[in-house]
Amino acid sequence: MDRRFTYDCVIMKDHDAWCVSFPQIPEAYTDGKTREEAIANAAEVLELAMGGYIEDGETPPAYERVVEVATVSVEVSDEDIDRMHYETQSQAAEYLGVTLSRISALIDSGRLESKIFDGRRMVSIASVVEYDTSPRSAGRPAKKG
């Protein structure tokens, strides 16, 4: 008795090969030098996987639409790239285990680097990590100027 099985497969270009996988059938994956070869190989591994299910007395997963490709566009400015290296004062306080007022004092003393993005003062992640790993003495940070 012939049975027909249909599943979504994902085909991705990976350097010099095409990789194919079936999200609903994780054991069925393959590749090929060309897209056409990869699709032909995909049919073979799907056939083997379905034969395995049937031979083992298991029911293959029911077909369900599980894959979708969407095109997503973003614009990235130089400021966006710069902002990636900063976090909120609250995040810095949480990371260091201190209060927001301590973060403000560390910014004022120059121990933490900050910058304003869209009217919001952000703290340099690198300066937070540097402060966290540097030896510190007890007491308040010295005031600038």
PDB file of C-alpha atoms in Angstrom:
ATOM      1  CA  MET A   1       0.000   0.000   0.000  1.00  0.00           C
ATOM      2  CA  ASP A   2       1.406   3.396  -0.987  1.00  0.00           C
ATOM      3  CA  ARG A   3       1.126   6.290   1.444  1.00  0.00           C
ATOM      4  CA  ARG A   4       1.860   9.921   0.620  1.00  0.00           C
ATOM      5  CA  PHE A   5       3.575  12.153   3.170  1.00  0.00           C
ATOM      6  CA  THR A   6       4.103  15.877   2.689  1.00  0.00           C
ATOM      7  CA  TYR A   7       6.135  18.107   5.002  1.00  0.00           C
ATOM      8  CA  ASP A   8       7.660  21.569   4.850  1.00  0.00           C
ATOM      9  CA  CYS A   9      11.398  21.550   4.378  1.00  0.00           C
ATOM     10  CA  VAL A  10      13.906  24.325   4.900  1.00  0.00           C
ATOM     11  CA  ILE A  11      16.584  24.802   2.253  1.00  0.00           C
ATOM     12  CA  MET A  12      19.546  27.019   3.105  1.00  0.00           C
ATOM     13  CA  LYS A  13      22.699  27.925   1.230  1.00  0.00           C
ATOM     14  CA  ASP A  14      25.704  27.228   3.467  1.00  0.00           C
ATOM     15  CA  HIS A  15      29.049  28.179   1.913  1.00  0.00           C
ATOM     16  CA  ASP A  16      29.475  25.744  -0.985  1.00  0.00           C
ATOM     17  CA  ALA A  17      26.506  23.439  -0.264  1.00  0.00           C
ATOM     18  CA  TRP A  18      22.749  23.500   0.194  1.00  0.00           C
ATOM     19  CA  CYS A  19      21.392  22.152   3.508  1.00  0.00           C
ATOM     20  CA  VAL A  20      17.884  20.735   3.872  1.00  0.00           C
ATOM     21  CA  SER A  21      15.957  19.943   7.043  1.00  0.00           C
ATOM     22  CA  PHE A  22      12.380  19.089   8.002  1.00  0.00           C
ATOM     23  CA  PRO A  23      11.305  20.953  11.179  1.00  0.00           C
ATOM     24  CA  GLN A  24       8.636  18.312  11.972  1.00  0.00           C
ATOM     25  CA  ILE A  25      10.989  15.397  11.280  1.00  0.00           C
ATOM     26  CA  PRO A  26      14.265  16.345  13.033  1.00  0.00           C
ATOM     27  CA  GLU A  27      16.009  13.107  12.047  1.00  0.00           C
ATOM     28  CA  ALA A  28      15.507  13.909   8.329  1.00  0.00           C
ATOM     29  CA  TYR A  29      18.227  16.285   7.182  1.00  0.00           C
ATOM     30  CA  THR A  30      20.705  16.254   4.317  1.00  0.00           C
ATOM     31  CA  ASP A  31      22.604  18.453   1.916  1.00  0.00           C
ATOM     32  CA  GLY A  32      23.788  18.640  -1.680  1.00  0.00           C
ATOM     33  CA  LYS A  33      26.292  20.483  -3.821  1.00  0.00           C
ATOM     34  CA  THR A  34      23.432  22.093  -5.746  1.00  0.00           C
ATOM     35  CA  ARG A  35      19.919  23.089  -4.708  1.00  0.00           C
ATOM     36  CA  GLU A  36      18.472  20.412  -6.984  1.00  0.00           C
ATOM     37  CA  GLU A  37      20.730  17.712  -5.520  1.00  0.00           C
ATOM     38  CA  ALA A  38      19.794  18.775  -1.992  1.00  0.00           C
ATOM     39  CA  ILE A  39      16.054  18.539  -2.799  1.00  0.00           C
ATOM     40  CA  ALA A  40      16.521  15.094  -4.354  1.00  0.00           C
ATOM     41  CA  ASN A  41      18.451  13.984  -1.263  1.00  0.00           C
ATOM     42  CA  ALA A  42      15.693  15.468   0.921  1.00  0.00           C
ATOM     43  CA  ALA A  43      13.123  13.241  -0.754  1.00  0.00           C
ATOM     44  CA  GLU A  44      15.318  10.217  -0.009  1.00  0.00           C
ATOM     45  CA  VAL A  45      15.813  11.021   3.689  1.00  0.00           C
ATOM     46  CA  LEU A  46      12.102  11.815   4.102  1.00  0.00           C
ATOM     47  CA  GLU A  47      11.234   8.457   2.524  1.00  0.00           C
ATOM     48  CA  LEU A  48      13.648   6.703   4.908  1.00  0.00           C
ATOM     49  CA  ALA A  49      12.235   8.539   7.919  1.00  0.00           C
ATOM     50  CA  MET A  50       8.631   7.720   6.978  1.00  0.00           C
ATOM     51  CA  GLY A  51       9.570   4.077   6.339  1.00  0.00           C
ATOM     52  CA  GLY A  52      11.158   4.000   9.780  1.00  0.00           C
ATOM     53  CA  TYR A  53       8.011   5.330  11.438  1.00  0.00           C
ATOM     54  CA  ILE A  54       5.832   2.757   9.656  1.00  0.00           C
ATOM     55  CA  GLU A  55       8.216  -0.126  10.294  1.00  0.00           C
ATOM     56  CA  ASP A  56       8.391   0.766  14.000  1.00  0.00           C
ATOM     57  CA  GLY A  57       4.582   0.916  14.194  1.00  0.00           C
ATOM     58  CA  GLU A  58       4.646   4.653  14.933  1.00  0.00           C
ATOM     59  CA  THR A  59       2.419   7.282  13.412  1.00  0.00           C
ATOM     60  CA  PRO A  60       4.379  10.015  11.604  1.00  0.00           C
ATOM     61  CA  PRO A  61       3.607  13.557  12.728  1.00  0.00           C
ATOM     62  CA  ALA A  62       0.547  15.052  11.045  1.00  0.00           C
ATOM     63  CA  TYR A  63       1.381  17.676   8.451  1.00  0.00           C
ATOM     64  CA  GLU A  64       1.202  21.170   9.822  1.00  0.00           C
ATOM     65  CA  ARG A  65       2.463  24.403   8.275  1.00  0.00           C
ATOM     66  CA  VAL A  66       5.501  25.129  10.441  1.00  0.00           C
ATOM     67  CA  VAL A  67       7.802  27.122   8.173  1.00  0.00           C
ATOM     68  CA  GLU A  68       7.387  30.584   6.781  1.00  0.00           C
ATOM     69  CA  VAL A  69       9.878  32.918   5.204  1.00  0.00           C
ATOM     70  CA  ALA A  70       9.456  36.623   5.746  1.00  0.00           C
ATOM     71  CA  THR A  71      11.548  39.499   4.509  1.00  0.00           C
ATOM     72  CA  VAL A  72      12.451  41.916   7.284  1.00  0.00           C
ATOM     73  CA  SER A  73      14.143  45.246   6.594  1.00  0.00           C
ATOM     74  CA  VAL A  74      15.853  47.504   9.104  1.00  0.00           C
ATOM     75  CA  GLU A  75      17.784  50.725   8.886  1.00  0.00           C
ATOM     76  CA  VAL A  76      20.884  50.924  11.047  1.00  0.00           C
ATOM     77  CA  SER A  77      22.490  54.286  11.663  1.00  0.00           C
ATOM     78  CA  ASP A  78      25.928  55.002  13.056  1.00  0.00           C
ATOM     79  CA  GLU A  79      24.169  56.131  16.249  1.00  0.00           C
ATOM     80  CA  ASP A  80      22.351  52.763  16.454  1.00  0.00           C
ATOM     81  CA  ILE A  81      25.692  50.974  16.216  1.00  0.00           C
ATOM     82  CA  ASP A  82      27.168  53.237  18.890  1.00  0.00           C
ATOM     83  CA  ARG A  83      24.113  52.674  21.137  1.00  0.00           C
ATOM     84  CA  MET A  84      24.691  48.899  21.026  1.00  0.00           C
ATOM     85  CA  HIS A  85      27.678  49.467  23.316  1.00  0.00           C
ATOM     86  CA  TYR A  86      25.604  51.166  26.008  1.00  0.00           C
ATOM     87  CA  GLU A  87      22.982  50.068  28.518  1.00  0.00           C
ATOM     88  CA  THR A  88      20.528  51.857  30.766  1.00  0.00           C
ATOM     89  CA  GLN A  89      21.599  53.096  34.163  1.00  0.00           C
ATOM     90  CA  SER A  90      19.170  50.587  35.688  1.00  0.00           C
ATOM     91  CA  GLN A  91      20.845  47.723  33.811  1.00  0.00           C
ATOM     92  CA  ALA A  92      24.271  48.921  34.961  1.00  0.00           C
ATOM     93  CA  ALA A  93      23.028  49.144  38.566  1.00  0.00           C
ATOM     94  CA  GLU A  94      21.594  45.632  38.389  1.00  0.00           C
ATOM     95  CA  TYR A  95      24.794  44.220  36.860  1.00  0.00           C
ATOM     96  CA  LEU A  96      26.981  45.863  39.527  1.00  0.00           C
ATOM     97  CA  GLY A  97      24.529  45.218  42.361  1.00  0.00           C
ATOM     98  CA  VAL A  98      24.384  48.884  43.348  1.00  0.00           C
ATOM     99  CA  THR A  99      21.758  51.622  43.493  1.00  0.00           C
ATOM    100  CA  LEU A 100      20.913  54.079  40.739  1.00  0.00           C
ATOM    101  CA  SER A 101      22.342  56.894  42.868  1.00  0.00           C
ATOM    102  CA  ARG A 102      25.659  54.978  43.031  1.00  0.00           C
ATOM    103  CA  ILE A 103      25.624  54.720  39.223  1.00  0.00           C
ATOM    104  CA  SER A 104      25.053  58.494  38.997  1.00  0.00           C
ATOM    105  CA  ALA A 105      27.965  59.086  41.374  1.00  0.00           C
ATOM    106  CA  LEU A 106      30.229  56.796  39.318  1.00  0.00           C
ATOM    107  CA  ILE A 107      29.241  58.670  36.152  1.00  0.00           C
ATOM    108  CA  ASP A 108      29.854  62.043  37.819  1.00  0.00           C
ATOM    109  CA  SER A 109      33.289  60.886  39.035  1.00  0.00           C
ATOM    110  CA  GLY A 110      34.247  59.657  35.554  1.00  0.00           C
ATOM    111  CA  ARG A 111      34.517  55.993  36.628  1.00  0.00           C
ATOM    112  CA  LEU A 112      31.672  55.083  34.257  1.00  0.00           C
ATOM    113  CA  GLU A 113      31.424  56.476  30.744  1.00  0.00           C
ATOM    114  CA  SER A 114      28.008  57.691  29.675  1.00  0.00           C
ATOM    115  CA  LYS A 115      26.367  59.207  26.652  1.00  0.00           C
ATOM    116  CA  ILE A 116      22.928  60.587  25.914  1.00  0.00           C
ATOM    117  CA  PHE A 117      20.812  58.844  23.271  1.00  0.00           C
ATOM    118  CA  ASP A 118      17.345  60.223  22.468  1.00  0.00           C
ATOM    119  CA  GLY A 119      17.400  62.284  25.650  1.00  0.00           C
ATOM    120  CA  ARG A 120      18.270  59.292  27.851  1.00  0.00           C
ATOM    121  CA  ARG A 121      21.613  58.882  29.619  1.00  0.00           C
ATOM    122  CA  MET A 122      23.115  55.475  28.867  1.00  0.00           C
ATOM    123  CA  VAL A 123      26.200  53.856  30.403  1.00  0.00           C
ATOM    124  CA  SER A 124      29.025  52.276  28.426  1.00  0.00           C
ATOM    125  CA  ILE A 125      28.954  48.488  28.869  1.00  0.00           C
ATOM    126  CA  ALA A 126      32.747  48.358  28.578  1.00  0.00           C
ATOM    127  CA  SER A 127      33.149  50.875  31.405  1.00  0.00           C
ATOM    128  CA  VAL A 128      30.732  48.895  33.603  1.00  0.00           C
ATOM    129  CA  VAL A 129      32.694  45.673  33.027  1.00  0.00           C
ATOM    130  CA  GLU A 130      35.991  47.490  33.596  1.00  0.00           C
ATOM    131  CA  TYR A 131      34.692  48.977  36.840  1.00  0.00           C
ATOM    132  CA  ASP A 132      33.375  45.593  37.962  1.00  0.00           C
ATOM    133  CA  THR A 133      36.733  43.893  37.410  1.00  0.00           C
ATOM    134  CA  SER A 134      38.932  46.682  38.836  1.00  0.00           C
ATOM    135  CA  PRO A 135      40.086  46.778  42.459  1.00  0.00           C
ATOM    136  CA  ARG A 136      38.224  49.393  44.466  1.00  0.00           C
ATOM    137  CA  SER A 137      38.880  51.128  47.735  1.00  0.00           C
ATOM    138  CA  ALA A 138      36.214  51.920  50.299  1.00  0.00           C
ATOM    139  CA  GLY A 139      34.590  55.327  50.311  1.00  0.00           C
ATOM    140  CA  ARG A 140      32.861  57.675  47.929  1.00  0.00           C
ATOM    141  CA  PRO A 141      34.235  58.427  44.499  1.00  0.00           C
ATOM    142  CA  ALA A 142      36.069  61.743  44.312  1.00  0.00           C
ATOM    143  CA  LYS A 143      34.178  64.596  42.673  1.00  0.00           C
ATOM    144  CA  LYS A 144      35.482  65.967  39.399  1.00  0.00           C
ATOM    145  CA  GLY A 145      36.688  69.455  38.949  1.00  0.00           C
TER     146      GLY A 145
END
